[in-house]
Coordinates of N, CA and C in Angstrom, one line a residue:
X196 N -10.6 -2.9 40.2 CA -10.9 -3.5 38.9 C -11.7 -2.5 38.0
X197 N -11.4 -2.6 36.7 CA -12.2 -1.7 35.8 C -12.8 -2.6 34.8
X198 N -14.0 -2.3 34.4 CA -14.8 -3.0 33.4 C -14.1 -2.8 32.0
X199 N -14.0 -3.9 31.3 CA -13.5 -3.9 29.9 C -12.0 -3.7 29.8
X200 N -11.2 -3.7 30.9 CA -9.8 -3.6 30.8 C -9.2 -4.9 31.3
X201 N -8.3 -5.4 30.6 CA -7.6 -6.7 30.9 C -7.0 -6.6 32.3
X202 N -7.3 -7.5 33.2 CA -6.8 -7.3 34.6 C -5.3 -7.6 34.7
X203 N -4.7 -8.1 33.6 CA -3.2 -8.3 33.7 C -2.5 -6.9 33.5
X204 N -3.2 -5.9 33.1 CA -2.6 -4.6 33.0 C -2.7 -3.8 34.3
X205 N -1.6 -3.7 35.0 CA -1.6 -3.0 36.3 C -1.6 -1.5 36.0
X206 N -1.8 -0.7 37.1 CA -2.0 0.7 37.0 C -0.8 1.4 36.4
X207 N 0.4 1.0 36.8 CA 1.6 1.7 36.2 C 1.7 1.4 34.7
X208 N 1.4 0.2 34.3 CA 1.5 -0.1 32.8 C 0.4 0.6 32.1
X209 N -0.8 0.7 32.6 CA -1.9 1.4 31.9 C -1.6 2.9 31.8
X210 N -1.0 3.5 32.9 CA -0.7 4.9 32.8 C 0.4 5.2 31.8
X211 N 1.4 4.3 31.7 CA 2.4 4.4 30.7 C 1.8 4.3 29.3
X212 N 1.1 3.3 29.0 CA 0.5 3.1 27.7 C -0.4 4.3 27.3
X213 N -1.1 4.8 28.2 CA -2.0 6.0 28.0 C -1.1 7.2 27.7
X214 N 0.0 7.4 28.4 CA 0.8 8.6 28.2 C 1.6 8.6 26.9
X215 N 1.9 7.4 26.4 CA 2.7 7.3 25.1 C 2.0 8.0 24.0
X216 N 2.8 8.6 23.1 CA 2.2 9.2 21.9 C 2.6 8.4 20.6
X217 N 2.0 8.9 19.5 CA 2.2 8.2 18.2 C 3.7 8.1 17.9
X218 N 4.1 6.9 17.6 CA 5.5 6.6 17.3 C 6.4 6.3 18.5
X219 N 5.9 6.5 19.7 CA 6.7 6.2 20.8 C 7.0 4.6 20.9
X220 N 8.1 4.2 21.3 CA 8.5 2.8 21.4 C 8.3 2.2 22.8
X221 N 7.8 1.0 22.8 CA 7.7 0.3 24.1 C 8.5 -1.0 23.9
X222 N 9.2 -1.3 25.0 CA 10.0 -2.6 25.0 C 9.3 -3.5 26.0
X223 N 9.1 -4.8 25.5 CA 8.6 -5.9 26.3 C 9.7 -6.9 26.4
X224 N 10.2 -7.1 27.6 CA 11.5 -7.9 27.8 C 11.3 -9.1 28.6
X225 N 12.1 -10.1 28.4 CA 12.2 -11.3 29.2 C 12.9 -11.1 30.5
X226 N 13.0 -12.1 31.3 CA 13.7 -11.9 32.6 C 15.2 -11.8 32.5
X227 N 15.8 -12.2 31.4 CA 17.2 -12.1 31.3 C 17.7 -10.8 30.7
X228 N 16.8 -10.0 30.2 CA 17.2 -8.7 29.6 C 17.6 -7.8 30.8
X229 N 18.6 -6.9 30.6 CA 19.0 -6.0 31.6 C 18.0 -4.8 31.8
X230 N 16.8 -5.2 32.1 CA 15.7 -4.3 32.1 C 15.8 -3.1 33.0
X231 N 16.3 -3.3 34.2 CA 16.4 -2.2 35.2 C 17.4 -1.1 34.7
X232 N 18.5 -1.6 34.4 CA 19.6 -0.6 33.9 C 19.2 0.1 32.6
X233 N 18.6 -0.6 31.7 CA 18.2 0.0 30.4 C 17.0 0.9 30.7
X234 N 16.0 0.6 31.5 CA 14.9 1.4 31.8 C 15.2 2.7 32.4
X235 N 16.3 2.8 33.1 CA 16.8 4.1 33.7 C 17.1 5.2 32.6
X236 N 17.4 4.7 31.4 CA 17.7 5.6 30.3 C 16.5 6.0 29.4
X237 N 15.3 5.4 29.7 CA 14.1 5.6 28.9 C 13.4 6.9 29.3
X238 N 12.4 7.3 28.6 CA 11.6 8.5 28.9 C 11.0 8.4 30.3
X239 N 10.5 7.2 30.7 CA 9.9 7.1 32.0 C 10.9 7.0 33.1
X240 N 12.1 6.5 32.7 CA 13.2 6.4 33.7 C 13.1 5.3 34.8
X241 N 12.0 4.5 34.6 CA 11.8 3.4 35.6 C 11.3 2.2 35.0
X242 N 11.6 1.0 35.6 CA 11.1 -0.2 35.1 C 9.7 -0.5 35.5
X243 N 8.9 -1.0 34.5 CA 7.6 -1.5 34.7 C 7.6 -3.0 34.7
X244 N 6.7 -3.6 35.4 CA 6.7 -5.1 35.5 C 5.3 -5.7 35.2
X245 N 5.4 -6.9 34.5 CA 4.3 -7.8 34.3 C 4.9 -9.1 34.5
X246 N 5.4 -9.3 35.7 CA 6.3 -10.4 36.0 C 5.7 -11.8 36.1
X247 N 4.5 -12.0 36.2 CA 3.9 -13.3 36.3 C 3.4 -13.8 34.9
X248 N 3.8 -13.2 33.9 CA 3.2 -13.5 32.5 C 4.3 -13.9 31.6
X249 N 4.0 -14.7 30.6 CA 4.9 -15.0 29.5 C 4.9 -13.7 28.6
X250 N 5.8 -13.7 27.6 CA 5.8 -12.6 26.7 C 4.5 -12.5 25.9
X251 N 4.0 -13.6 25.4 CA 2.8 -13.7 24.7 C 1.6 -13.2 25.5
X252 N 1.5 -13.6 26.8 CA 0.4 -13.2 27.6 C 0.5 -11.7 27.9
X253 N 1.7 -11.2 28.1 CA 1.8 -9.7 28.3 C 1.4 -8.9 27.1
X254 N 1.9 -9.4 25.9 CA 1.6 -8.7 24.7 C 0.1 -8.8 24.3
X255 N -0.5 -9.9 24.6 CA -1.9 -10.0 24.4 C -2.7 -8.9 25.2
X256 N -2.3 -8.8 26.5 CA -2.9 -7.8 27.3 C -2.6 -6.3 26.8
X257 N -1.4 -6.1 26.5 CA -1.0 -4.8 26.0 C -1.7 -4.4 24.7
X258 N -1.7 -5.3 23.8 CA -2.4 -5.0 22.5 C -3.9 -4.9 22.6
X259 N -4.4 -5.3 23.8 CA -5.9 -5.1 23.9 C -6.2 -3.6 24.1
X260 N -5.2 -2.8 24.4 CA -5.5 -1.3 24.5 C -4.5 -0.5 23.7
X261 N -3.4 -1.0 23.2 CA -2.4 -0.2 22.5 C -2.5 -0.4 21.0
X262 N -2.8 0.6 20.2 CA -2.8 0.5 18.8 C -1.4 0.5 18.3
X263 N -1.1 -0.4 17.2 CA 0.2 -0.4 16.6 C 0.3 0.6 15.5
X264 N 1.5 1.1 15.3 CA 1.7 2.1 14.2 C 1.4 1.5 12.8
X265 N 0.7 2.2 12.0 CA 0.4 1.7 10.6 C 1.2 2.5 9.6
X266 N 2.0 3.4 10.0 CA 2.7 4.3 9.1 C 4.1 3.9 8.8
X267 N 4.6 2.9 9.6 CA 6.0 2.4 9.4 C 6.1 0.9 9.3
X268 N 7.2 0.4 8.7 CA 7.4 -1.0 8.6 C 7.9 -1.6 9.9
X269 N 8.5 -0.8 10.7 CA 9.1 -1.3 12.0 C 8.1 -1.0 13.2
X270 N 6.8 -1.3 13.0 CA 5.8 -1.1 14.0 C 6.0 -2.1 15.2
X271 N 6.7 -3.2 14.9 CA 7.1 -4.2 16.0 C 8.3 -4.9 15.5
X272 N 9.1 -5.2 16.5 CA 10.4 -5.9 16.2 C 10.7 -6.9 17.3
X273 N 11.6 -7.9 16.9 CA 12.0 -8.9 17.8 C 13.5 -9.0 17.8
X274 N 14.1 -9.3 19.0 CA 15.5 -9.4 19.1 C 16.0 -10.7 18.3
X275 N 17.0 -10.5 17.4 CA 17.5 -11.6 16.7 C 18.2 -12.6 17.6
X276 N 18.2 -13.8 17.2 CA 19.0 -14.9 17.8 C 20.4 -14.7 17.4
X277 N 21.3 -14.6 18.3 CA 22.7 -14.3 18.0 C 23.3 -15.5 17.2
X278 N 23.9 -15.1 16.0 CA 24.4 -16.1 15.1 C 23.4 -16.8 14.2
X279 N 22.1 -16.6 14.4 CA 21.1 -17.2 13.6 C 19.9 -16.2 13.5
X280 N 20.2 -15.0 12.8 CA 19.2 -13.9 12.7 C 17.9 -14.3 12.1
X281 N 17.8 -15.3 11.3 CA 16.5 -15.7 10.6 C 15.7 -16.7 11.5
X282 N 16.4 -17.3 12.5 CA 15.7 -18.2 13.3 C 14.6 -17.5 14.1
X283 N 13.4 -18.1 14.2 CA 12.3 -17.6 15.0 C 11.9 -18.6 16.1
X284 N 12.4 -18.4 17.3 CA 12.1 -19.3 18.4 C 10.6 -19.3 18.7
X285 N 10.1 -20.4 19.4 CA 8.7 -20.5 19.8 C 8.2 -19.2 20.5
X286 N 8.9 -18.6 21.4 CA 8.4 -17.5 22.1 C 8.1 -16.3 21.1
X287 N 8.9 -16.2 20.1 CA 8.7 -15.1 19.1 C 7.5 -15.5 18.2
X288 N 7.3 -16.8 17.9 CA 6.2 -17.2 17.1 C 4.9 -16.9 17.9
X289 N 4.9 -17.1 19.2 CA 3.7 -16.9 20.0 C 3.4 -15.4 20.0
X290 N 4.4 -14.5 20.1 CA 4.1 -13.1 20.1 C 3.7 -12.7 18.7
X291 N 4.2 -13.2 17.7 CA 3.8 -12.9 16.3 C 2.3 -13.2 16.1
X292 N 1.9 -14.4 16.7 CA 0.5 -14.8 16.6 C -0.4 -13.7 17.3
X293 N 0.1 -13.2 18.5 CA -0.7 -12.2 19.2 C -0.8 -10.9 18.4
X294 N 0.3 -10.5 17.7 CA 0.2 -9.3 16.9 C -0.8 -9.5 15.7
X295 N -0.7 -10.7 15.1 CA -1.6 -11.0 14.0 C -3.1 -11.0 14.4
X296 N -3.3 -11.5 15.6 CA -4.7 -11.6 16.2 C -5.2 -10.1 16.5
X297 N -4.3 -9.3 17.1 CA -4.7 -8.0 17.5 C -5.0 -7.1 16.2
X298 N -4.2 -7.3 15.2 CA -4.3 -6.6 14.0 C -5.3 -7.1 13.0
X299 N -5.8 -8.3 13.2 CA -6.8 -8.9 12.4 C -6.3 -9.3 11.0
X300 N -4.9 -9.4 10.9 CA -4.3 -9.8 9.7 C -2.8 -10.0 10.0
X301 N -2.1 -10.8 9.2 CA -0.6 -11.0 9.4 C 0.1 -9.6 9.2
X302 N 0.9 -9.3 10.2 CA 1.9 -8.2 10.1 C 3.1 -8.6 10.7
X303 N 4.2 -8.8 9.9 CA 5.4 -9.4 10.4 C 6.3 -8.4 11.1
X304 N 6.8 -8.9 12.2 CA 7.8 -8.1 13.0 C 9.1 -8.0 12.2
X305 N 9.9 -6.9 12.4 CA 11.2 -6.8 11.9 C 12.2 -7.5 12.8
X306 N 13.4 -7.9 12.3 CA 14.4 -8.4 13.1 C 15.3 -7.2 13.6
X307 N 15.8 -7.3 14.9 CA 16.7 -6.3 15.4 C 17.9 -7.0 16.0
X308 N 19.0 -6.7 15.6 CA 20.3 -7.3 16.1 C 20.4 -7.0 17.6
X309 N 20.9 -7.9 18.3 CA 20.9 -7.8 19.8 C 21.4 -6.5 20.4
X310 N 22.6 -6.0 20.0 CA 23.1 -4.8 20.5 C 22.3 -3.6 20.0
X311 N 21.8 -3.6 18.8 CA 21.0 -2.6 18.3 C 19.7 -2.5 19.1
X312 N 19.2 -3.7 19.5 CA 18.0 -3.8 20.3 C 18.2 -3.1 21.7
X313 N 19.4 -3.3 22.3 CA 19.7 -2.7 23.5 C 19.8 -1.1 23.3
X314 N 20.4 -0.7 22.3 CA 20.4 0.8 22.0 C 19.0 1.3 21.8
X315 N 18.2 0.6 21.0 CA 16.8 1.1 20.8 C 16.1 1.1 22.1
X316 N 16.3 0.1 22.9 CA 15.5 0.1 24.2 C 15.9 1.3 25.1
X317 N 17.1 1.7 25.1 CA 17.5 2.8 25.9 C 16.8 4.1 25.4
X318 N 16.5 4.2 24.1 CA 15.8 5.4 23.6 C 14.3 5.2 23.6
X319 N 13.8 4.2 24.1 CA 12.4 3.9 24.1 C 11.6 4.7 25.2
X320 N 10.3 4.7 25.1 CA 9.5 5.4 26.1 C 9.6 4.6 27.4
X321 N 9.5 3.3 27.4 CA 9.5 2.5 28.6 C 9.9 1.1 28.3
X322 N 10.3 0.4 29.4 CA 10.6 -1.1 29.4 C 9.6 -1.8 30.3
X323 N 9.0 -2.8 29.8 CA 8.2 -3.7 30.7 C 8.8 -5.0 30.8
X324 N 9.2 -5.5 32.0 CA 9.8 -6.8 32.1 C 8.7 -7.8 32.5
X325 N 8.7 -8.9 31.7 CA 7.7 -10.0 32.0 C 8.4 -11.1 32.8
X326 N 7.6 -12.1 33.0 CA 8.2 -13.3 33.7 C 8.7 -14.3 32.7
X327 N 8.8 -14.0 31.4 CA 9.3 -14.9 30.4 C 10.7 -15.4 30.7
X328 N 10.9 -16.7 30.8 CA 12.2 -17.2 31.1 C 12.9 -17.8 29.8
X329 N 12.1 -18.0 28.8 CA 12.8 -18.4 27.5 C 13.6 -17.3 26.9
X330 N 14.7 -17.7 26.3 CA 15.6 -16.7 25.6 C 14.9 -16.1 24.5
X331 N 15.3 -14.8 24.2 CA 14.8 -14.0 23.1 C 13.3 -13.7 23.1
X332 N 12.9 -13.5 24.4 CA 11.5 -13.0 24.6 C 11.5 -11.5 24.7
X333 N 12.2 -10.8 23.8 CA 12.3 -9.4 23.9 C 11.8 -8.7 22.6
X334 N 10.9 -7.7 22.7 CA 10.2 -7.2 21.6 C 10.1 -5.6 21.7
X335 N 9.9 -5.0 20.6 CA 9.7 -3.6 20.5 C 8.4 -3.3 19.8
X336 N 7.6 -2.4 20.3 CA 6.3 -2.0 19.7 C 6.3 -0.5 19.5
X337 N 5.8 0.0 18.4 CA 5.6 1.5 18.2 C 4.1 1.8 18.3
X338 N 3.8 2.8 19.1 CA 2.4 3.1 19.3 C 1.8 3.8 18.1
X339 N 0.6 3.4 17.7 CA -0.1 4.0 16.6 C -1.1 5.0 17.1
X340 N -2.1 5.2 16.2 CA -3.1 6.2 16.5 C -4.5 5.5 16.5
X341 N -5.4 6.2 17.1 CA -6.8 5.8 17.1 C -7.6 6.9 16.3
X342 N -8.2 6.5 15.2 CA -8.8 7.5 14.4 C -10.1 8.1 15.0
X343 N -10.5 9.3 14.6 CA -11.8 9.8 15.2 C -12.9 8.9 14.7
X344 N -14.0 8.9 15.6 CA -15.2 8.2 15.2 C -15.9 9.0 14.2
X345 N -16.6 8.3 13.2 CA -17.3 9.1 12.1 C -18.7 9.4 12.6

C-alpha cells in the first residue's frame, strides 16, 4: 500500500499512467469490448485490468492521478450507442459525473462512433478493462500536463 494513492490502482495501471505523456490516449473498456485483441496493437501491447470495478469506479480512481488534456476538445470521449448516437446511457452519465468532479467543472465528453472507437483504441497507449457489464461502458481519455509549482 502507498499513502495517498487510491488502492484501486494496481501497480501495472499506475506504471502505465506514469509512463504516458501529454496527449497519449487511454482506453477504459467494459467487459464486452474486445480488450485483449485491441490491446495487443497499443503502445503497451498488453491488456491492463481493473476487473472488479464499474467504469465510473475505475475512472474515479484513474482521474485521482491522471490529469486530462486542456488543449483539445476531445480530452475524453464515449462510444456512441449504435443507431442512437445522441443517447447517453446511465453508465456514461456516471463517468461524465466523475470527469466533472475531477475537473471541478463540467467538461463534456465527445461522441465516438463504435468502429472509429475501435480504431482509436488500437492507436492508444493502453487499454484498461473494467468489470463493467453494462453496454457502452467504453471511454477514451487524453493525458494532460501538470504545471510547475510557483
